[in-house]
Structure formats: C-alpha cells, structure tokens
Coordinates of C-alpha atoms in Angstrom, one line a residue:
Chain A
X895 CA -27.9 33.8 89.8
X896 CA -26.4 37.2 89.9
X897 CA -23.7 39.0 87.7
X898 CA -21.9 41.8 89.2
X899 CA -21.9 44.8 87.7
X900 CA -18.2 46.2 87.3
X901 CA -19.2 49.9 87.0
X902 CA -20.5 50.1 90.4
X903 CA -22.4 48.1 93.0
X904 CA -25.5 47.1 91.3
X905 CA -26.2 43.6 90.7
X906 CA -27.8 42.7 87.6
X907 CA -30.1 40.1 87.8
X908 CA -31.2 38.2 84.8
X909 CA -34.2 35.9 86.1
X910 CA -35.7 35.0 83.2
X911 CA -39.5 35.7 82.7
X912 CA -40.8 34.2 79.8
X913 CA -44.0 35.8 78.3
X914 CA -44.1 38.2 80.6
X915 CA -45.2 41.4 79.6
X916 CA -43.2 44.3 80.9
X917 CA -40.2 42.6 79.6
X918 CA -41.4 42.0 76.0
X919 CA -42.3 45.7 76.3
X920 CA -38.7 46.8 77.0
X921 CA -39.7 48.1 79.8
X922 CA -38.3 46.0 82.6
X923 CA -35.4 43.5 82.8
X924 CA -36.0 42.6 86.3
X925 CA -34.3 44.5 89.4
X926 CA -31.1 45.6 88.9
X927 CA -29.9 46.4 92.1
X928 CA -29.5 44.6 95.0
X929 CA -31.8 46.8 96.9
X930 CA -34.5 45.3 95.6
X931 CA -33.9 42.3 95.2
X932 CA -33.1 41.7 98.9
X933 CA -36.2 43.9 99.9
X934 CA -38.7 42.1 97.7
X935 CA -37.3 38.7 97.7
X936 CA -36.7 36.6 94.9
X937 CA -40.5 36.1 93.8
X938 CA -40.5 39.3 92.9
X939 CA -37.3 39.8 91.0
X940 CA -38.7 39.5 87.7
X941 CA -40.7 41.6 85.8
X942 CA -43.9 39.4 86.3
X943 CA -46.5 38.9 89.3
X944 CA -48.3 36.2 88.6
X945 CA -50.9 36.9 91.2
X946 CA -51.6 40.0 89.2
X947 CA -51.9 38.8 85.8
X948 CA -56.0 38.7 85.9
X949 CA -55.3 43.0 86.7
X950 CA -52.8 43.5 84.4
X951 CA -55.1 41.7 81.1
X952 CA -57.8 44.3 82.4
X953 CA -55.5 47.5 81.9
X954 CA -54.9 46.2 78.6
X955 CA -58.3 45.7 77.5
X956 CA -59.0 48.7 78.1
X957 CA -56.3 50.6 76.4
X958 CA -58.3 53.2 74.6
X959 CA -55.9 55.8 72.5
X960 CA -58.3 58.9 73.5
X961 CA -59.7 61.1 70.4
X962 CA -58.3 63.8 72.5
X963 CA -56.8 64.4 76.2
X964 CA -59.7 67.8 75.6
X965 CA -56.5 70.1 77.1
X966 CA -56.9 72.9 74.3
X967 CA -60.2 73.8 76.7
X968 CA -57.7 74.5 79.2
X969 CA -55.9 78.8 78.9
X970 CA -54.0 78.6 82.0
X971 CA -53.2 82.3 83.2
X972 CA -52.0 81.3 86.2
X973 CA -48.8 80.3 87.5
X974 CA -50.0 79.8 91.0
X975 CA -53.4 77.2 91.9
X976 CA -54.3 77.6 95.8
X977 CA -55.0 73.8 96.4
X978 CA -58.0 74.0 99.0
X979 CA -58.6 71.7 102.1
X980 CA -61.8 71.7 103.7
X981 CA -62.8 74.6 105.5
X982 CA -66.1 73.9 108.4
X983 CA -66.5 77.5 109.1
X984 CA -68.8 80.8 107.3
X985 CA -68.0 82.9 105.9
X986 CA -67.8 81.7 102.0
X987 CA -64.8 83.5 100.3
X988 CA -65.2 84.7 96.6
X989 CA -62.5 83.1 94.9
X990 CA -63.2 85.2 92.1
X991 CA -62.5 84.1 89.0
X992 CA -59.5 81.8 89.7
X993 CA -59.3 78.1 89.5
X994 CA -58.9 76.3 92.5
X995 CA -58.3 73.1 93.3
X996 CA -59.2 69.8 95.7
X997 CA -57.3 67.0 95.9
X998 CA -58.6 63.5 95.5
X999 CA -57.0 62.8 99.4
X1000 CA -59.9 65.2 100.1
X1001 CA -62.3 64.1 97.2
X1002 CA -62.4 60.4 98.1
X1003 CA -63.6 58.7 101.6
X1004 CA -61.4 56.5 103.2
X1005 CA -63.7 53.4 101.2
X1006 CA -62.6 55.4 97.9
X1007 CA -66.1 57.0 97.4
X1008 CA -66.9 59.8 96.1
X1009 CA -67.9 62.1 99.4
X1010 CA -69.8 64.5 97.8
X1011 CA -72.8 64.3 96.1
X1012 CA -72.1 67.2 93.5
X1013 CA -70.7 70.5 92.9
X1014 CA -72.6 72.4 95.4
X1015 CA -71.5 70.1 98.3
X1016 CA -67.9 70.1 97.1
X1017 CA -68.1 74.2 97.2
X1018 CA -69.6 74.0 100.4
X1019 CA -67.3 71.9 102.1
X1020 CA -64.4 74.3 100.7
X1021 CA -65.9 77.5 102.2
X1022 CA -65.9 78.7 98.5
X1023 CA -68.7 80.1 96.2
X1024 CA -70.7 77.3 94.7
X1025 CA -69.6 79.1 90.8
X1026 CA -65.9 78.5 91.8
X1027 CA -63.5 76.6 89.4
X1028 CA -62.1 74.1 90.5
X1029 CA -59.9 71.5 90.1
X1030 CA -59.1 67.8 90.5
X1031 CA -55.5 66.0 91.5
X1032 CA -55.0 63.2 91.7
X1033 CA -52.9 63.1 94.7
X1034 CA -53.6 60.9 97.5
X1035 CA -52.4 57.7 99.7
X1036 CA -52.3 54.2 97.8
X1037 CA -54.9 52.4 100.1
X1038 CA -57.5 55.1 99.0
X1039 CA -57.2 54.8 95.2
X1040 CA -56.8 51.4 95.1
X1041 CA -60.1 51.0 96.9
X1042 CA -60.9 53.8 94.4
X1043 CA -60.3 51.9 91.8
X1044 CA -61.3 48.2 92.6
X1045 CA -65.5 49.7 92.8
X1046 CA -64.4 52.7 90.0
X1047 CA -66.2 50.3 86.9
X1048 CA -69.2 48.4 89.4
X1049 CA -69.9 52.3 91.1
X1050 CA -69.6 54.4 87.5
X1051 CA -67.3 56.5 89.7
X1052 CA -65.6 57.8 86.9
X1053 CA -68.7 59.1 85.5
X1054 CA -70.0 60.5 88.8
X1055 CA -66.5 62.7 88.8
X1056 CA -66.7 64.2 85.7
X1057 CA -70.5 65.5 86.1
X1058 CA -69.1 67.4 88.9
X1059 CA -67.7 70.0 86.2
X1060 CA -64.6 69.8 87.1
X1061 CA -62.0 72.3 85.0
X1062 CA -59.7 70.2 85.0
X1063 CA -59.1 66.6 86.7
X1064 CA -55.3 65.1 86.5
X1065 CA -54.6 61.0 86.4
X1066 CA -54.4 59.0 89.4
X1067 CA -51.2 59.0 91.3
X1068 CA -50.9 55.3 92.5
X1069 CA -47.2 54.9 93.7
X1070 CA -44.1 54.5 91.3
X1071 CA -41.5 53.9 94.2
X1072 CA -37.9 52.8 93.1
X1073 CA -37.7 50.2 96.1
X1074 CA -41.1 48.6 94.9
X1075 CA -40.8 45.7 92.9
X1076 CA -40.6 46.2 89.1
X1077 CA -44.2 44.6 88.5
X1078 CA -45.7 46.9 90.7
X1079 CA -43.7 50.0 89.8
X1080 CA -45.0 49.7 85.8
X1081 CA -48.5 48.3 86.6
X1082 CA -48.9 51.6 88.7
X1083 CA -47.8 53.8 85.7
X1084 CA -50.1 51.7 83.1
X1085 CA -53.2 52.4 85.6
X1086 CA -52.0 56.2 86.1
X1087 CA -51.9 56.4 82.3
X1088 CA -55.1 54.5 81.5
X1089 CA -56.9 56.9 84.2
X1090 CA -55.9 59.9 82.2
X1091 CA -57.4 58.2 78.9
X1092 CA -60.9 57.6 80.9
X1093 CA -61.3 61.1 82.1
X1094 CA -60.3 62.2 78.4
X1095 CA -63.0 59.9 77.0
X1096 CA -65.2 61.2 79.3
X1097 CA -64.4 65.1 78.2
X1098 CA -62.7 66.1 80.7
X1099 CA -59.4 68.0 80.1
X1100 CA -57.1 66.0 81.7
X1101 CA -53.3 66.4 83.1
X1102 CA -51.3 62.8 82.9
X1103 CA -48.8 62.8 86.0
X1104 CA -45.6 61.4 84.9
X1105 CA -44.0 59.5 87.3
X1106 CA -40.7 57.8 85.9
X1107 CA -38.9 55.1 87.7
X1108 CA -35.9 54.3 85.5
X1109 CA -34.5 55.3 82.4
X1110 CA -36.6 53.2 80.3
X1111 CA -39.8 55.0 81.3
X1112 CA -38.8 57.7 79.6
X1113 CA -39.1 56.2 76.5
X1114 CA -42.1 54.9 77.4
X1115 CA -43.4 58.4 78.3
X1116 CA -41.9 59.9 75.2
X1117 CA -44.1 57.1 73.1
X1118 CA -47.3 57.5 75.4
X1119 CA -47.1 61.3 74.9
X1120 CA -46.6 61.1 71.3
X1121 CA -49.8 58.8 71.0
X1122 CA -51.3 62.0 72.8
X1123 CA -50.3 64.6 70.5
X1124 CA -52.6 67.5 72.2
X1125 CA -51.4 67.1 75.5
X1126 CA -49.1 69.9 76.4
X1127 CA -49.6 70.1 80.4
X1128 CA -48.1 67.0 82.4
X1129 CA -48.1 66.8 86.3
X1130 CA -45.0 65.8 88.4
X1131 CA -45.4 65.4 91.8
X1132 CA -43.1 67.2 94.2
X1133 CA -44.1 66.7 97.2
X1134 CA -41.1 64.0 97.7
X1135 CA -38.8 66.3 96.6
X1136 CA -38.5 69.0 98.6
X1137 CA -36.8 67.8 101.9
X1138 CA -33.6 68.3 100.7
X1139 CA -31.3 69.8 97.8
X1140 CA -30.1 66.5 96.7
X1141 CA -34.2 65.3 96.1
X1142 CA -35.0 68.4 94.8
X1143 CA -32.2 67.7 92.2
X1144 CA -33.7 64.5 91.3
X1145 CA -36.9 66.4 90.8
X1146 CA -35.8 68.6 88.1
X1147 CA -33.7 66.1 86.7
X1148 CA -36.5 64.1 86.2
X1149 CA -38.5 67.5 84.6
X1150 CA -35.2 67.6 82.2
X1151 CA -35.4 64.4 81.1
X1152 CA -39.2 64.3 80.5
X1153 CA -38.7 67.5 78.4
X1154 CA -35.7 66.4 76.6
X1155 CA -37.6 62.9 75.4
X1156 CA -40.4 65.1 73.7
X1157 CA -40.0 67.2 70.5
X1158 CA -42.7 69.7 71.8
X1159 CA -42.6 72.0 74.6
X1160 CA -44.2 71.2 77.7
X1161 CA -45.8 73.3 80.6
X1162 CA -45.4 71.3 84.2
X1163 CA -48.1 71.0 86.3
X1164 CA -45.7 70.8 89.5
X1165 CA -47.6 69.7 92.5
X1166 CA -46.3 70.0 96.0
X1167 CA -43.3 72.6 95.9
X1168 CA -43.8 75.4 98.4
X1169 CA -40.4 76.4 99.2
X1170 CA -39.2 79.9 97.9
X1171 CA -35.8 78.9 96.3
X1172 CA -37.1 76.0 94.7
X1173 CA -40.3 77.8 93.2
X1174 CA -37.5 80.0 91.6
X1175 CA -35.3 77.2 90.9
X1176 CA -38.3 75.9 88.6
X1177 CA -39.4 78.8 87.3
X1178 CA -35.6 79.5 85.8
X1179 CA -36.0 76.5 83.8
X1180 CA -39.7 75.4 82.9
X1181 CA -42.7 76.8 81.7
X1182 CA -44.5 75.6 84.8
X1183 CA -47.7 76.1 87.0
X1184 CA -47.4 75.7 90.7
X1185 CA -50.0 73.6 92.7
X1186 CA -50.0 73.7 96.8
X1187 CA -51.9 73.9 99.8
X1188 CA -49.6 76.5 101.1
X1189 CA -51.9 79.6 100.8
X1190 CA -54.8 77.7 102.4
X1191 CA -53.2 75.9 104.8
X1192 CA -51.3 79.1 106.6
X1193 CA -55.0 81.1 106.3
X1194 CA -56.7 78.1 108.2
X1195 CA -54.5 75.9 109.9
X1196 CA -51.7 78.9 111.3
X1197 CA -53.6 82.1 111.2
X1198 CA -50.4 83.5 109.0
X1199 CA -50.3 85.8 106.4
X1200 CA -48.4 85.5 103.4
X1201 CA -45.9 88.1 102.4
X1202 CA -44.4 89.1 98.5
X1203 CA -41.5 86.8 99.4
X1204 CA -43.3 84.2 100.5
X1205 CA -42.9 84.7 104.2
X1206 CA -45.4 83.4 106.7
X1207 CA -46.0 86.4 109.2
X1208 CA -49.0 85.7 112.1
X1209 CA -51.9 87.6 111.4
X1210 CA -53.7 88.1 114.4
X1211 CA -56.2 91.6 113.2
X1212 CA -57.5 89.0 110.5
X1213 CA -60.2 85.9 110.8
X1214 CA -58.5 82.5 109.1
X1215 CA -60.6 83.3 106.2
X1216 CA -60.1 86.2 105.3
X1217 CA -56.4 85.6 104.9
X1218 CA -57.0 82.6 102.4
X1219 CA -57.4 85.0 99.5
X1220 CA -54.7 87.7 100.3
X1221 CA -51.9 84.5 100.6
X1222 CA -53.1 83.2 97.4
X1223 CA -52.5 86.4 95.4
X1224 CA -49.3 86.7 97.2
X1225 CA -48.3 83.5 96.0
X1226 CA -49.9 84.1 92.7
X1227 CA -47.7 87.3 92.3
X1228 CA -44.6 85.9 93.3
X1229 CA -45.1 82.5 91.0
X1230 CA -46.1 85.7 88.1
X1231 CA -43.2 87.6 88.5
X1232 CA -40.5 84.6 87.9
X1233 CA -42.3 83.2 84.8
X1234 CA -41.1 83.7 81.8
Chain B
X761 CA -56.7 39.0 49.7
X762 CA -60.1 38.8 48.4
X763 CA -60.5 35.5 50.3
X764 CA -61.6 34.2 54.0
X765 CA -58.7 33.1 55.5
X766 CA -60.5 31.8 59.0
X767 CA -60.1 28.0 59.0
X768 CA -63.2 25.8 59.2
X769 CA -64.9 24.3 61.9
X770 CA -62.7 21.1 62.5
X771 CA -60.2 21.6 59.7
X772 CA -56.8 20.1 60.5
X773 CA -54.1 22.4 61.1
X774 CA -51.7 22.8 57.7
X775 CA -48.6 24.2 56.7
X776 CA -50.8 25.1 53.6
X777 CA -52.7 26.8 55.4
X778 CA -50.0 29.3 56.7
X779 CA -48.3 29.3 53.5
X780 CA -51.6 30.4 51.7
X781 CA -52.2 33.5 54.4
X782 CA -48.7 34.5 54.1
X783 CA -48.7 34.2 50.0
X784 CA -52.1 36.0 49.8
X785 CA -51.6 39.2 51.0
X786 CA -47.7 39.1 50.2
X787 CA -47.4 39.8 53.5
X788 CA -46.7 38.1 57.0
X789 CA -50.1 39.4 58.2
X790 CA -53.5 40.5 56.3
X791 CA -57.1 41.7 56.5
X792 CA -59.4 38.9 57.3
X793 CA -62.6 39.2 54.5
X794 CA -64.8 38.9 57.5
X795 CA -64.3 42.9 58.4
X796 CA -62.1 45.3 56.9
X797 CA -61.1 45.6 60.7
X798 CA -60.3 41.7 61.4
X799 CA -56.7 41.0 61.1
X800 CA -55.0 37.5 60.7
X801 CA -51.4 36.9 61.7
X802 CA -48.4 34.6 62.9
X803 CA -47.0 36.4 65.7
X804 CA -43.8 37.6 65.5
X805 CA -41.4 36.8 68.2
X806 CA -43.2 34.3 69.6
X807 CA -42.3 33.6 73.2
X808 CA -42.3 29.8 75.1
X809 CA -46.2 30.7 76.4
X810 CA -47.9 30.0 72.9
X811 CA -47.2 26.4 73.8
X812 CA -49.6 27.0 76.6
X813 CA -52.4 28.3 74.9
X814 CA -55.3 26.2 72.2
X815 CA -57.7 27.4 69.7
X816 CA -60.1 29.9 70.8
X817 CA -58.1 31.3 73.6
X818 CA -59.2 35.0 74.2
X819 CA -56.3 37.6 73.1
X820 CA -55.8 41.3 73.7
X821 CA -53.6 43.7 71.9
X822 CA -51.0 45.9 73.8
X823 CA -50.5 49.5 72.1
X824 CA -49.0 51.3 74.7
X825 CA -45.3 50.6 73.1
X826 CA -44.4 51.7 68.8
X827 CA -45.1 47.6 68.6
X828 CA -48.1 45.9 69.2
X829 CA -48.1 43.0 72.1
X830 CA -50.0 40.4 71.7
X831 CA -51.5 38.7 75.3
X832 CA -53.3 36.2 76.8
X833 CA -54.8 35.4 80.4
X834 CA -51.4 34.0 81.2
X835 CA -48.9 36.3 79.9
X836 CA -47.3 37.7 76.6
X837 CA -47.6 35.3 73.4
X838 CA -45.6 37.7 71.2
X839 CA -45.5 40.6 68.7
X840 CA -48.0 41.7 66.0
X841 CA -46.3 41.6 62.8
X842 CA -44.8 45.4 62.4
X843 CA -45.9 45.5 58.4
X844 CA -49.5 45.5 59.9
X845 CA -49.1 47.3 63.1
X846 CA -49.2 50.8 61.8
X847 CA -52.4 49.6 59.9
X848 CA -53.9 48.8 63.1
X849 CA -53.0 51.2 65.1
X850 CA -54.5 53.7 62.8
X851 CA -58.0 52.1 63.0
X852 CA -57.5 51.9 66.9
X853 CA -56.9 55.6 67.1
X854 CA -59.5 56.3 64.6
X855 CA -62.2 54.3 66.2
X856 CA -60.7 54.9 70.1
X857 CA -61.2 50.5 70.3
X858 CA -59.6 48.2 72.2
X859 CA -57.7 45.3 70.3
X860 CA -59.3 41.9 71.3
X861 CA -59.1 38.5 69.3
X862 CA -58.6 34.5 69.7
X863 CA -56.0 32.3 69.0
X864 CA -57.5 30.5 65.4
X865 CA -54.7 28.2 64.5
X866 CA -51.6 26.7 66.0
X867 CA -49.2 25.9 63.1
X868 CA -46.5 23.1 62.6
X869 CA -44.4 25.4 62.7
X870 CA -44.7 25.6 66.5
X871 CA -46.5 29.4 65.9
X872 CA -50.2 30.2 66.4
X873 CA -52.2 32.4 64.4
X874 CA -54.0 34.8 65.7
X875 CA -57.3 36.8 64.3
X876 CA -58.2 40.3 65.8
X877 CA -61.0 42.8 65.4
X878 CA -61.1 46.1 65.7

C-alpha cells in the first residue's frame, strides 16, 4: 500500500512493523521513497529484518553508557594529520613529534585480523620511527569490518587494538548508505556507536564518526552525544563528498546540522577532504582537523612535492621519502593558517 | 515498598497482584526488595509482541533513546515506565551495566511485567 506524498515525489510507505525496534525508537518509519522501496524490495520496506534480530539483541546487550569517551587525554595542536599507507622501503623518516595516523583498511587483513603483531611492526611497516604517534580510523570497506567484527568478541581483537598504544582510535565506519534498506542503515550506526563505547571502556580516547542518514538521526546523535558529555571531537567522513560541489554541500550540511543539534561546540575530525577550496570551505565554518593520505600518498605513490598552496609539483632531486615530511608540513601549514 | 513483589513459584497470575505493585510504590514501576538495582514494571506502551512471549523469557533494555525500550529475542515488547527510567538510567551510567531481565508475570490485563537488574 502506498500514499503519495503531495509535496513532491516521495512515496510514503506505512508497512506496519509491529514490535520492531527502530520504529518504537522513532528512528525509522519504513522507506519513504520510492527509491528504496523498488531497490530493496518489499521485505525490506519496514524498519525490521527478521533475519537480523539475533544481531540486533546483541548490540543491545551490550549497550554500555562509557564512564568516559577518555578524549580530555587528547590536546590536538594540529589541524592537519598525514594519514600513512604502508611504505616497504628504508629509510625510516622521523615524524617528529606529530601524530600520525593508519587506517583500519591498512590495520585489518582482508579476514579482518589484526596484521600486526604490535606497535613496532605497525611502525615498521609505515617506514616511521617505532616512538611515532599514531592513530587509528576507522575507515575501511564493509566486507573487512564485518569479518572484523563477527571474530572481534571470540579473537579479543578489541583488546589486542588498544595494547597497540594507540593515541587515539575512532569508531568503526560500517556503511550508512541512503539507498540501503532502513534496518541496515540504523543497525550500522548502533554498531559504529557501540564500537566507540568498547574502545572508551577499554581507555582509549576515542572519536565517534557520525554518519547520519535522515533527519531523525540527528536526534538520535544529539541524544547519543549528550549521554557522552566529554566527547567534543566527532569524525565525519568525506571521502564521498568531494566529487562534486553539490556532495560537498551535503557534506557540510550535514556538519551544520550535527552542530546545530548539540548545545556544545564541536571540533570535526573530517576525514578524506583533500581538495584546496574545500579545506578552506571547512575551515570558514568549523573548528575542524583534517585527516588524508594526500601528503603520503604524492611522497610515495607520485614522487611530488607539495607546495604552500597545496600544489602537487614532481620532485625529481628528492627520494619518495624524503618528500613525505616536507608535504605534511605543507599541508600542516596551509590547514594552520585558515583555522580560526 | 518494603516488600518482595516477585510472584511465587506457581502463583496464579492476579489482577491483585498488579494492583498491589502499582499501589506500593505509588508508582507504575518500583524497586524490587531483592536488590536496590532490580526493577519491577508493566510496560508502558506495550506493543502486539507481548502476546508472543511467557514467563521467564530473557529481556534486554534499550538506552540509546531519552526512553528506555524494552526487548526480547523477537522484537520490541514496549517502553519502561518514564517515572522510573531516569532512576535507571542513572544506575546504568553509574555502574557502566547493561539492562537485562525476564518477563515475571503476564497480567489479565493483556500486559506483562517485567523485572530487571542492574
């Protein structure tokens, strides 16, 4: 049964799910545009997946309301953090005493293990001194954390990550994609969320990544992040957002909204944005740290140097590595001189 | 207060019995004298699934919205009453526990009650 929506061409589409959660939550009424109704089929209209219940009782059981998310350890100075690939070649770079950091797409084998034993494999796999800082995103492809997170409780991985002494670690980033079925799009925010509260149990200072689907999940962030009252850095991921204007819109409309919904002030983690305008274009509005792979990636991959203005200029009197730390400080002075 | 309200073993289920929770603590919901951290209730807003689910049946609590959502292996059986639900969430935050119970009585009423520890 569908009701058309007079305002424009969205179909509202009240299936009725009784006892399900997300509904009872006022979090979900079902899809509400024809989109995804036709693209999921009508099993999946609702706000329920039945053959996910069993998962969906185990996030809740264990909700845990963190004594603390352990983020007043954290004095960002930076506005800039060089995300690091791995690097198979000598020399080791000094990083000095900058945080870098690794993303989990590099962290996790493709099983969703932890590839490194400890630290000092970690450091030498970046190329970097085995004293460097470093961080911990959570960024990386759905078939990875999942497997992550099916052996996470049997393999103590989330244990095993935080004795690597990490400065930081962020949640997980399991997809929120508007086209996915609503079930799927909330479940995935519940386990991002509930990953943040292990790492904070654990001690870690942890970054929650927000990742908003629909209107209502602001709310639902708003009341999540007031449970969390010391949390004052929150992650959004750009990387989606940064083909065109009109997505890059979205991105800080989304940033807007999130900052609107909470009565503090918020600094965003924003990982993914390496484009010079729209560096600028958050740095006008938010109190923000940027997170790419930029400087690291034009060192190793290119050969190219980075200038003040962000230009990538081939370096040919210089080895890949010893342009890694030049670009980051050209980044890290560009991102420094548009912060507020 | 000051008295168990956990039915006995085998005890028929009662109105009474709901009506002597409900007058005791003067409230829809109240400490259990088992713990100062056990919880008895009627849910509020029950939905259709409580029909679905006996004595003894394993419950978790939801916090992750300003109410509390009672649930089962099969879905969403309702709401915690709210004149409790600050109560409990203090003592959740406090202790950093998860909210896990059993349904302990199905009334005539077409409710269930529902006991939770923290």
């Amino acid at each position: 049964m569908r009701k058309k929506n007079n305002n424009n061409n969205q179909f509202v589409l009240p299936m009725f799910c009784e006892g399900c959660y997300y509904k009872l939550s006022g979090r979900c009424e079902g899809a509400t545009n024809l989109q995804i109704f036709e693209s999921t089929g009508k099993s999946f209209v609702g706000c329920a997946n039945d053959n996910k219940s069993d998962f969906l009782v185990e996030v809740i059981k264990r909700q845990r309301i963190p004594k603390s998310s352990n983020q007043s350890q954290l004095k960002f100075t930076e506005n800039y953090i060089a995300q690091m690939i791995e690097r198979k070649r000598t020399p080791i770079i000094s990083i000095d005493n900058r945080i870098i950091v690794v993303s989990l797409t590099t962290f996790l084998t493709k099983d969703g293990k932890l590839k490194y034993k400890n630290k000092k494999e970690l450091t030498h796999a970046l190329g970097v001194d085995k004293d460097s800082k470093i961080g911990l995103i959570g960024t990386c492809d759905d078939d990875r954390l999942e497997k992550f997170w099916a052996i996470s409780e049997s393999e103590n991985l989330w244990r095993k990550v935080a004795e690597f002494g990490f400065e930081f670690v962020t949640s997980l980033t399991l997809s929120v994609y508007e086209i996915f079925p609503p079930f799927a799009q909330k479940f995935n925010q519940d386990r991002n969320f509930l990953s943040h509260d292990i790492f904070s149990g654990l001690g870690i200072p942890c970054i929650p990544f927000l990742m908003p689907s629909d209107e209502k999940d602001y709310k639902h962030i708003s009341n999540w992040l007031n449970q969390r009252s010391d949390i004052h850095i929150v992650a959004v991921y750009g990387s989606s957002y940064t083909r065109s204007q009109k997505q890059f819109s979205q991105l800080l409309e989304r940033m807007r909204k999130i900052n609107n919904a909470l009565q503090r002030p918020l600094k965003f983690m924003v990982i993914g944005v390496a484009k010079r305008n729209q560096i600028e274009m958050i740095f006008s509005e938010f109190d923000a740290i940027i997170v790419n792979p930029k400087a690291s990636m034009q060192a190793i991959k290119a050969g190219n140097r980075i200038d003040e203005k962000l230009n990538e200029i081939f370096a040919r009197e210089f080895t890949n590595s010893e342009l890694i730390v030049p670009n980051i400080k050209a980044i890290e002075t560009f991102c420094m001189g548009l912060s507020k | 207060m000051g008295q168990s309200l956990r039915p006995k073993k085998g005890k028929t289920k009662t109105e009474a019995t709901v009506r002597q929770m409900i007058s005791i603590g003067g409230e829809s919901g109240t400490s259990s004298n088992s713990s100062p951290d056990c919880f008895q209730f009627q849910l509020e807003e029950p939905t259709q699934l409580i029909e679905k689910v006996d004595m003894g049946t394993l419950v978790f609590g939801d916090f992750s919205i300003e109410r509390i959502i009672i649930m089962a292996q099969i879905g969403a059986l309702g709401f915690v009453p709210q004149n409790i639900t600050k109560k409990i969430l203090t003592i959740v935050e406090s202790k950093q526990t998860s909210i896990q119970g059993s349904v302990i009585e199905k009334t005539v009423n077409g409710n269930v009650v529902v006991e939770i520890c923290l």
